[in-house]
Amino acid sequence: MADFPQPDITDTNRPFWEGLDAGRLLFQQCDQGHRWLPARDFCPDCLSSTFEFVPASGLARVLSWVVYRTAFNDAFKDRLPYNVALVELEEGPRMMTNVLCAPDALAADLPVELVIQKEDTCSVARFQPAGRKAEA
Ligand SMILES: [Zn+2]
């Protein structure tokens, strides 16, 4: 099986990836209270460079998704069909992720909860329908 694509870890996003390795999903919040993902060096709303990384509750809802039935990277060949979804954390930031469920189980506003999974050397934030038992 091909290697899972690894993230480019920079000084900017290192806290995000280290947070996942420690079992927490972190988003950024500026001194004016704006919150965002993915990691950047300044607030996308007010351009403040004074911010902190804050742990998310792990609860979110599905906004939109696509289902892939063709693997454009060999690493995903054995996972077909899989989805790529946009979810909104209950704290507000939105992120691209995968929802661990069958394609027909996806729905707009579906409540989902965080599942951190290891892919080679990095941990990734995925979600599953809320209230379901954790998948391995
Ligand atoms: Zn701000």
CSV table of N, CA, C and O in Angstrom, one decimal, residues 8-16 39 41 53:
chain,number,residue,atom,x,y,z
A,8,ASP,N,2.7,19.0,5.7
A,8,ASP,CA,3.9,19.9,5.8
A,8,ASP,C,3.8,20.6,7.1
A,8,ASP,O,3.0,21.5,7.3
A,9,ILE,N,4.6,20.2,8.0
A,9,ILE,CA,4.6,20.8,9.4
A,9,ILE,C,5.5,22.0,9.4
A,9,ILE,O,6.7,21.9,9.1
A,10,THR,N,4.9,23.1,9.8
A,10,THR,CA,5.7,24.4,9.9
A,10,THR,C,5.6,24.9,11.3
A,10,THR,O,4.9,24.4,12.1
A,11,ASP,N,6.3,26.0,11.5
A,11,ASP,CA,6.3,26.7,12.9
A,11,ASP,C,4.8,27.1,13.1
A,11,ASP,O,4.4,27.1,14.3
A,12,THR,N,4.1,27.5,12.1
A,12,THR,CA,2.7,28.0,12.2
A,12,THR,C,1.8,26.9,12.6
A,12,THR,O,1.0,27.1,13.5
A,13,ASN,N,1.8,25.8,12.0
A,13,ASN,CA,0.8,24.7,12.2
A,13,ASN,C,1.3,23.6,13.2
A,13,ASN,O,0.5,22.7,13.5
A,14,ARG,N,2.6,23.7,13.7
A,14,ARG,CA,3.1,22.7,14.6
A,14,ARG,C,2.2,22.4,15.8
A,14,ARG,O,1.9,21.3,16.2
A,15,PRO,N,1.7,23.5,16.5
A,15,PRO,CA,0.8,23.3,17.6
A,15,PRO,C,-0.4,22.4,17.3
A,15,PRO,O,-0.9,21.6,18.1
A,16,PHE,N,-1.0,22.7,16.1
A,16,PHE,CA,-2.2,21.9,15.7
A,16,PHE,C,-1.8,20.4,15.6
A,16,PHE,O,-2.5,19.6,16.2
A,39,ALA,N,-4.4,26.6,10.7
A,39,ALA,CA,-3.5,27.5,11.4
A,39,ALA,C,-2.9,28.5,10.5
A,39,ALA,O,-2.5,28.2,9.3
A,41,ASP,N,-0.7,32.7,10.8
A,41,ASP,CA,0.1,33.6,11.7
A,41,ASP,C,-0.7,34.8,12.1
A,41,ASP,O,-0.2,35.6,12.9
A,53,PHE,N,-3.8,28.9,20.9
A,53,PHE,CA,-4.4,27.6,20.4
A,53,PHE,C,-5.3,27.1,21.5
A,53,PHE,O,-4.9,27.0,22.7
